Amino acid sequence: MKKFISFGIALPVAMILVIWSCGTDSTEEAEVPQVYSFNPTPYVIPDVAYFPKNLNIPSDNPMTIEGVELGRYLFYDGRLSGNTSKDMLMSCATCHVQKNGFEAGMDNPRFINGKTFGLPTEEYPEGEPTPNYMLPLVNSVYNQNGFGWNGFINESNEYRGNEEFNVPATKEFHYKNIESMVWMSITASHEMNSTIEKSVAAIDAIPMYKAKFKAAFGTEDVNYDRISKSIAQFVRSIVSYNSKFHKYLRQEADLTAQEKKGHDLFFSEDADCFHCHGGSVLMTTNEYFNNAKDKSFDPKEKNRFSVTGDPMDIGAFRAPSLINIELTAPYMHDGRFKTLDEIIDFYSEGLVYSDYVHPLMKNVRQKGVQLNDDDKAALKAFLLTLTDNELIQSPQYACPPELVKWNGQASVN
Ligand code: HEC
Ligand code: HEC
């Protein structure tokens, strides 16, 4: 129960848990032998004012406290890459770093021993860079509109596996949801550059996991399906609602006059950010837009058009959530902007017209919304109220102390 205390709503949650767990049967009936009882505790996403009620939790992967906890361990365990040698460890947390709002928050990160992102291959002995910059994992449980910068991971996708990485077209290797990111991260040459077999074998060989798999899934068996489900449960548990802005909405904090001015600019036609990044407390619509960065587009670019084939989507990417934006530079899918000042200058006077610009970039003909220096400073002050310091310090999402040495940390160049 202790882990809910940081939410400040320990008692109501505890009560819900008690009520719910009394009424719920085992979630994995098919797998559980009847000789002992398997009773994991449901994990409840906190019900916070103004946050969506509709959660993206697949029916075959209900969240449990034990599943989330196992997922946290696996998320931080560089041995998931199938490697045990110190200079080859890559975990989800190598790239998705808590103190950076679960992005890397750095440009061209390198492993401490000098290797770049992506484990070394023959072609890239120093490691292969990821095609795009990162996306944060925060509030993914509220996203119903596809994952990845172009939304290519979507519930409507068929099972298709991946021949290149020797991944069969079976049920667990899908391109549908957060679960999919696990096999993709393990096998992608620009990420862990491993195989499912190596990964499962490495985790299976670690004695402390046996009890955790049993607590989460009823038996000690380690398999890929369980690994992906538990990591996805942990990712879904990462919810952010304690920024100053969110507290202001709940009347638990005040904005300064300058922050309030920036807030009003953001949520009005004056700076005109809210159409794409507002709409809800998530600070994103999770929709895809061409936000007027470029004149022409490489037909091979993996933008939204590559997923939908709709010419309106040429050059379009998902508008990311701006929660914790202070911590997640560099910005845009290609990391072209390094600072919030550069971003604000871009939307103010740097827009580039093309036939594909989204109609909501209403001021593209004037190159932007034309903010003066005071407006720019106010808008920036508002963006800085979106940082959730409780999230980035919460032990609930942190690396378990016993895994620090297995995490595989990267550093700036
Ligand atoms: C080498 C760095 C790296 C590693 C390791 C990594 N990721 Fe990522 N992750 C990324 C990048 C880059 C993206 C953006 C992908 C794109 O181009 O759309 C991303 C995107 C995601 C997304 C989509 C977020 C969204 O809102 O669409 C999820 C979920 C995710 N990663 C989960 C994981 C999990 C789980 C692991 C571990 C099994 C992992 N990642 C390991 C770099 C990494
Ligand atoms: C027409 C929709 C639209 C409008 C209006 C818009 N944005 Fe964006 N924004 C996007 C999209 C799409 C991206 C991602 C584009 C990419 O990566 O290529 C983005 C990216 C960003 C990023 C970088 C996020 C990251 O994690 O890399 C910031 C910061 C940002 N916008 C702030 C703003 C501000 C401030 C305003 C108002 C001045 C604004 N946006 C107006 C669609 C929009």
XYZ file of C-alpha atoms and ligand atoms in Angstrom:
499
model
C 0.000 0.000 0.000
C 2.955 2.244 0.679
C 3.500 3.035 -2.979
C 0.253 4.987 -3.175
C 1.175 7.376 -0.421
C 2.994 9.633 -2.835
C -0.290 10.174 -4.635
C -1.776 11.691 -1.523
C -4.868 9.551 -1.936
C -3.730 6.418 -0.181
C -6.924 5.791 1.682
C -9.489 5.910 -1.138
C -7.237 3.818 -3.366
C -6.692 1.283 -0.616
C -10.440 1.022 -0.171
C -11.015 0.528 -3.872
C -8.338 -2.145 -3.935
C -9.926 -4.009 -1.074
C -13.375 -3.838 -2.628
C -12.104 -4.795 -6.068
C -9.865 -7.626 -4.994
C -12.726 -9.231 -3.111
C -14.810 -9.287 -6.252
C -12.172 -10.420 -8.739
C -11.146 -13.918 -9.650
C -7.789 -15.015 -10.970
C -6.933 -13.228 -14.226
C -4.991 -16.066 -15.836
C -7.259 -19.056 -15.201
C -5.988 -21.006 -18.186
C -2.408 -21.075 -16.967
C -2.801 -21.524 -13.255
C -2.667 -24.984 -11.731
C -5.385 -25.459 -9.137
C -3.020 -26.703 -6.416
C -2.432 -23.292 -4.879
C -4.324 -20.080 -5.046
C -3.134 -17.282 -7.271
C -4.555 -13.977 -6.243
C -2.729 -10.970 -7.612
C -3.887 -7.556 -6.438
C -5.467 -5.328 -9.077
C -3.480 -2.184 -9.784
C -5.680 0.868 -10.000
C -4.666 3.873 -12.098
C -5.483 6.810 -9.823
C -8.707 8.562 -10.735
C -7.556 12.188 -10.991
C -9.773 15.180 -11.631
C -9.986 16.142 -15.320
C -8.057 13.091 -16.532
C -9.706 10.789 -19.093
C -11.643 7.845 -17.669
C -11.101 5.751 -20.757
C -7.915 3.714 -20.251
C -5.939 1.837 -22.894
C -5.554 -1.479 -21.053
C -5.949 -4.573 -23.263
C -8.419 -7.110 -21.863
C -5.763 -9.852 -21.957
C -3.357 -7.847 -19.794
C -5.146 -6.468 -16.726
C -2.816 -4.532 -14.429
C -1.838 -6.024 -11.093
C 0.505 -4.701 -8.412
C 2.670 -7.807 -8.858
C 2.721 -7.449 -12.651
C 3.673 -3.777 -12.500
C 6.443 -4.559 -10.025
C 7.872 -7.357 -12.195
C 7.643 -4.980 -15.162
C 9.598 -2.344 -13.283
C 12.406 -4.811 -12.646
C 12.528 -5.914 -16.265
C 12.342 -2.306 -17.510
C 15.530 -1.523 -15.594
C 17.365 -4.774 -16.266
C 19.982 -4.506 -19.034
C 20.145 -8.310 -19.141
C 16.841 -8.142 -21.072
C 19.132 -7.413 -24.020
C 20.388 -10.985 -23.675
C 23.812 -9.713 -22.646
C 25.504 -9.958 -19.316
C 28.777 -8.252 -20.076
C 28.946 -4.803 -18.512
C 29.657 -2.821 -21.686
C 26.802 -4.444 -23.622
C 23.908 -3.842 -21.251
C 20.901 -2.014 -22.613
C 17.588 -1.780 -20.787
C 14.449 0.203 -21.600
C 15.719 2.674 -19.008
C 18.996 3.158 -20.841
C 16.948 5.335 -23.179
C 13.756 6.027 -21.208
C 15.273 7.823 -18.221
C 13.068 8.769 -15.263
C 14.819 12.032 -14.455
C 14.274 13.120 -18.039
C 10.544 12.418 -17.993
C 11.288 8.947 -19.442
C 13.091 10.265 -22.499
C 16.837 10.249 -22.923
C 16.983 14.036 -22.667
C 20.291 14.182 -24.460
C 21.642 14.372 -27.955
C 23.731 11.502 -29.356
C 23.950 9.735 -26.027
C 26.824 7.341 -25.529
C 27.361 4.475 -23.187
C 29.768 5.350 -20.478
C 32.413 3.255 -22.201
C 32.071 5.314 -25.387
C 29.583 3.358 -27.492
C 26.618 5.216 -29.008
C 22.929 4.352 -28.763
C 22.116 0.958 -30.198
C 24.381 -1.942 -29.517
C 27.266 -2.475 -31.961
C 26.671 -4.357 -35.197
C 29.064 -5.290 -37.983
C 27.841 -2.358 -40.008
C 27.866 0.049 -37.067
C 30.669 -1.054 -34.763
C 29.979 1.962 -32.538
C 26.238 1.246 -32.342
C 23.415 2.329 -34.628
C 21.504 5.539 -33.902
C 17.703 5.339 -33.607
C 15.892 6.713 -36.697
C 13.981 9.240 -34.604
C 14.458 11.021 -31.330
C 12.572 9.737 -28.356
C 9.043 9.835 -27.082
C 8.258 9.883 -23.367
C 6.288 7.013 -21.848
C 4.294 9.234 -19.551
C 0.473 8.929 -19.583
C 0.565 6.271 -22.323
C -2.384 4.589 -20.616
C -4.570 7.453 -21.843
C -3.402 7.249 -25.471
C -5.929 5.499 -27.704
C -4.547 6.802 -30.971
C -1.454 4.771 -31.789
C 2.154 4.671 -30.598
C 5.351 5.847 -32.250
C 5.891 9.247 -33.846
C 3.759 8.210 -36.817
C 1.334 5.938 -34.950
C 2.394 2.789 -36.784
C 1.639 0.748 -33.668
C -2.109 0.543 -33.583
C -4.846 -1.773 -32.321
C -6.152 -2.343 -35.861
C -2.879 -3.911 -37.071
C -2.741 -7.622 -37.938
C -0.188 -10.005 -36.452
C 2.669 -9.941 -38.885
C 5.876 -10.663 -37.003
C 9.107 -9.603 -38.629
C 11.085 -11.869 -40.932
C 14.167 -9.684 -40.796
C 14.466 -10.224 -37.058
C 13.286 -13.834 -37.119
C 10.117 -12.926 -35.238
C 7.154 -15.176 -36.148
C 3.681 -13.843 -36.978
C 2.152 -15.216 -33.799
C -0.138 -13.616 -31.312
C 2.400 -12.047 -28.970
C 4.537 -10.442 -31.693
C 2.089 -7.785 -32.783
C 2.291 -4.107 -33.734
C -0.664 -3.135 -31.624
C 0.131 -1.629 -28.287
C 2.786 -0.940 -25.660
C 3.355 -4.707 -25.378
C 4.655 -4.577 -28.968
C 7.426 -2.148 -28.053
C 9.064 -4.859 -25.977
C 9.904 -7.344 -28.746
C 10.632 -4.460 -31.076
C 13.122 -2.941 -28.631
C 14.771 -6.298 -27.989
C 15.221 -7.154 -31.682
C 15.750 -3.755 -33.365
C 19.326 -3.310 -34.526
C 19.232 0.318 -33.355
C 18.037 -0.700 -29.898
C 19.037 -3.882 -28.041
C 20.019 -5.701 -31.247
C 19.270 -9.081 -29.682
C 16.868 -12.001 -30.123
C 13.799 -13.072 -28.173
C 15.486 -16.410 -27.355
C 18.602 -14.737 -25.904
C 16.502 -12.273 -23.962
C 14.183 -14.879 -22.404
C 17.128 -17.169 -21.608
C 19.011 -14.355 -19.871
C 16.034 -13.470 -17.656
C 15.248 -17.149 -17.019
C 18.777 -17.635 -15.668
C 18.363 -14.998 -12.921
C 17.111 -16.720 -9.742
C 15.396 -13.699 -8.165
C 12.888 -13.478 -11.015
C 11.261 -16.840 -10.268
C 9.272 -15.554 -7.306
C 8.337 -12.384 -9.178
C 6.947 -14.277 -12.183
C 5.043 -16.535 -9.845
C 3.555 -13.590 -7.959
C 2.576 -11.853 -11.197
C 1.402 -14.801 -13.302
C 0.839 -17.752 -10.987
C 3.833 -19.913 -11.934
C 7.591 -19.428 -12.143
C 7.677 -19.853 -15.932
C 9.600 -17.145 -17.730
C 8.403 -16.558 -21.275
C 8.240 -13.702 -23.731
C 4.494 -13.182 -23.388
C 4.843 -12.565 -19.658
C 7.892 -10.355 -20.080
C 6.111 -8.083 -22.556
C 2.895 -7.979 -20.562
C 4.562 -7.043 -17.295
C 6.749 -4.348 -18.870
C 3.667 -2.905 -20.567
C 1.890 -2.881 -17.207
C 4.746 -0.905 -15.682
C 4.739 1.573 -18.577
C 0.975 2.054 -18.180
C 1.487 2.763 -14.491
C 3.614 5.842 -15.319
C 1.066 8.611 -14.977
C 1.886 12.273 -14.536
C -0.576 14.713 -12.994
C 1.358 16.644 -10.381
C 2.931 19.453 -12.387
C 2.273 22.985 -11.174
C -0.171 23.383 -14.073
C -2.153 20.321 -13.003
C -2.168 21.498 -9.414
C -3.359 24.893 -10.592
C -6.298 23.215 -12.348
C -7.163 21.417 -9.126
C -6.772 24.693 -7.209
C -3.859 23.294 -5.237
C -1.335 25.855 -6.567
C -1.258 29.335 -8.074
C 0.408 30.446 -11.272
C 2.468 33.645 -11.228
C 1.132 36.542 -13.324
C 3.649 35.704 -16.038
C 2.799 31.976 -16.047
C -0.907 32.849 -16.202
C -0.266 35.118 -19.163
C 1.593 32.278 -20.890
C -1.264 29.921 -20.030
C -3.768 32.294 -21.638
C -1.601 32.681 -24.733
C -1.256 28.900 -25.033
C -4.987 28.268 -24.726
C -6.116 31.076 -27.051
C -5.721 31.941 -30.719
C -2.904 34.322 -29.708
C -0.192 31.666 -29.490
C -2.547 29.003 -30.767
C -0.949 25.916 -29.273
C -4.046 24.335 -27.754
C -5.625 22.977 -30.921
C -2.926 20.345 -31.144
C -1.353 20.204 -27.674
C -4.411 21.014 -25.582
C -7.865 19.569 -25.625
C -7.272 17.823 -22.322
C -4.978 17.846 -19.333
C -2.667 15.465 -21.227
C -1.248 18.447 -23.150
C -1.687 16.547 -26.377
C -4.530 15.491 -28.610
C -2.417 12.473 -29.681
C -3.354 13.464 -33.250
C -0.981 13.745 -36.219
C -0.142 17.056 -37.884
C 2.270 18.627 -40.312
C 3.385 21.580 -38.202
C 5.081 23.556 -40.977
C 8.729 22.759 -40.393
C 9.798 21.975 -43.955
C 9.168 22.937 -47.570
C 9.524 19.462 -49.078
C 9.307 15.887 -47.855
C 11.323 12.792 -48.595
C 8.798 10.207 -49.880
C 10.679 7.588 -47.855
C 10.295 9.515 -44.589
C 8.382 7.432 -42.036
C 5.850 10.138 -41.298
C 2.097 9.649 -40.811
C 1.640 9.309 -44.596
C 3.709 6.112 -44.506
C 1.005 4.637 -42.248
C -2.230 6.004 -43.734
C -1.342 6.727 -47.378
C -3.430 9.896 -47.054
C -1.697 12.859 -48.773
C -3.008 15.107 -45.977
C -0.573 13.237 -43.713
C 2.586 14.004 -45.665
C 5.161 15.387 -43.233
C 2.853 14.771 -40.267
C 3.898 13.357 -36.894
C 2.148 12.900 -33.582
C 1.928 16.068 -31.502
C 3.668 14.855 -28.353
C 2.478 15.669 -24.864
C 4.146 18.781 -23.495
C 4.096 17.464 -19.920
C 7.712 17.544 -18.650
C 8.779 19.326 -21.842
C 11.545 21.061 -19.883
C 13.227 17.663 -19.420
C 12.898 16.108 -22.868
C 15.147 18.090 -25.240
C 16.116 17.844 -28.033
C 12.721 18.445 -29.614
C 10.672 17.214 -32.586
C 11.001 13.698 -34.054
C 14.369 14.646 -35.539
C 15.683 16.594 -32.564
C 16.153 19.736 -34.642
C 15.433 22.174 -31.803
C 17.592 22.116 -28.711
C 15.793 24.602 -26.463
C 12.296 25.844 -25.669
C 13.365 29.291 -26.903
C 14.092 27.827 -30.326
C 10.671 26.142 -30.305
C 8.876 29.358 -29.392
C 10.777 31.333 -32.049
C 9.823 28.665 -34.565
C 6.085 28.886 -33.845
C 6.308 32.677 -33.604
C 8.113 33.505 -36.839
C 9.784 30.393 -38.289
C 6.960 28.455 -39.973
C 7.576 27.210 -43.508
C 4.716 26.966 -46.000
C 4.097 23.788 -48.009
C 0.999 22.246 -49.582
C 0.795 19.777 -46.711
C 0.762 22.115 -43.724
C -2.124 21.259 -41.425
C -5.002 23.774 -41.582
C -4.657 24.337 -37.827
C -1.311 26.071 -38.465
C -3.479 29.056 -39.240
C -0.716 31.655 -39.293
C 1.662 29.889 -41.625
C 1.305 32.598 -44.304
C 2.655 35.137 -41.782
C 5.369 32.637 -40.800
C 3.836 32.212 -37.345
C 1.830 33.744 -34.524
C 4.239 36.715 -34.174
C 4.764 36.948 -30.426
C 6.663 39.839 -28.852
C 9.448 39.262 -26.320
C 7.126 39.539 -23.317
C 4.723 37.020 -24.824
C 7.571 34.639 -25.584
C 8.878 34.852 -22.031
C 5.374 34.263 -20.669
C 4.775 31.270 -22.932
C 8.073 29.762 -21.839
C 7.240 30.373 -18.176
C 3.987 28.494 -18.717
C 5.721 25.582 -20.453
C 8.014 25.321 -17.426
C 4.975 24.816 -15.159
C 4.410 21.480 -16.921
C 7.299 19.757 -15.127
C 6.183 17.056 -12.694
C 8.958 16.837 -10.119
C 7.076 14.242 -8.094
C 7.027 11.864 -11.059
C 10.733 12.113 -11.727
C 11.586 11.560 -8.062
C 9.031 8.892 -7.268
C 10.583 5.631 -6.002
C 7.556 3.889 -7.522
C 9.062 4.418 -10.988
C 12.736 4.296 -10.064
C 15.347 1.643 -10.705
C 15.199 -1.061 -7.998
C 18.456 -0.600 -6.032
C 19.615 -4.151 -6.739
C 19.448 -3.488 -10.499
C 21.459 -0.262 -10.637
C 24.545 -2.161 -11.742
C 22.624 -3.985 -14.489
C 20.787 -0.973 -15.883
C 23.211 -0.009 -18.661
C 23.361 3.746 -18.338
C 24.242 6.068 -21.170
C 25.826 9.498 -20.906
C 26.134 12.607 -23.041
C 28.936 12.675 -25.623
C 17.937 2.715 -27.925
C 16.990 3.531 -27.200
C 15.681 2.888 -26.786
C 15.498 1.745 -26.030
C 16.533 0.812 -25.486
C 14.070 1.640 -25.838
N 13.419 2.656 -26.457
Fe 11.431 2.986 -26.449
N 11.663 4.485 -27.775
C 12.865 4.918 -28.290
C 12.636 5.830 -29.400
C 13.693 6.519 -30.252
C 11.229 5.948 -29.539
C 10.452 6.727 -30.603
C 10.088 5.694 -31.652
C 9.638 6.274 -32.970
O 10.499 6.551 -33.796
O 8.424 6.418 -33.166
C 10.656 5.090 -28.497
C 9.287 4.919 -28.278
C 8.744 4.096 -27.326
C 7.321 3.968 -27.058
C 6.212 4.737 -27.749
C 5.792 5.936 -26.958
C 4.674 6.676 -27.633
O 4.070 7.517 -26.979
O 4.391 6.437 -28.805
C 7.181 3.025 -26.078
C 5.880 2.548 -25.440
C 8.503 2.546 -25.756
N 9.429 3.223 -26.516
C 8.753 1.554 -24.829
C 10.001 0.971 -24.677
C 10.231 -0.225 -23.887
C 9.156 -0.967 -23.109
C 11.560 -0.517 -23.978
C 12.303 -1.703 -23.393
C 11.771 -3.012 -23.743
C 12.152 0.518 -24.826
N 11.181 1.384 -25.230
C 13.495 0.588 -25.129
C 14.112 4.543 -27.840
C 14.357 3.432 -27.068
C -1.123 22.094 -36.019
C -0.792 21.466 -34.763
C 0.219 22.135 -33.844
C 0.171 23.411 -33.300
C -0.871 24.500 -33.558
C 1.312 23.500 -32.411
N 2.017 22.333 -32.420
Fe 3.672 21.900 -31.341
N 3.878 20.131 -32.298
C 3.003 19.636 -33.246
C 3.551 18.430 -33.819
C 2.895 17.573 -34.896
C 4.804 18.229 -33.204
C 5.807 17.108 -33.510
C 6.404 17.379 -34.875
C 7.611 16.588 -35.211
O 8.201 15.968 -34.353
O 8.012 16.573 -36.388
C 4.968 19.322 -32.251
C 6.055 19.458 -31.406
C 6.140 20.418 -30.412
C 7.153 20.448 -29.396
C 8.279 19.437 -29.243
C 7.797 18.242 -28.473
C 8.831 17.152 -28.310
O 8.690 16.370 -27.371
O 9.752 17.053 -29.122
C 6.899 21.528 -28.594
C 7.669 21.949 -27.359
C 5.734 22.182 -29.127
N 5.303 21.494 -30.238
C 5.168 23.309 -28.587
C 4.146 24.032 -29.214
C 3.746 25.365 -28.818
C 4.336 26.132 -27.655
C 2.759 25.740 -29.692
C 2.058 27.090 -29.761
C 2.939 28.210 -29.971
C 2.543 24.648 -30.616
N 3.403 23.632 -30.290
C 1.608 24.623 -31.642
C 1.792 20.184 -33.598
C 1.385 21.485 -33.290
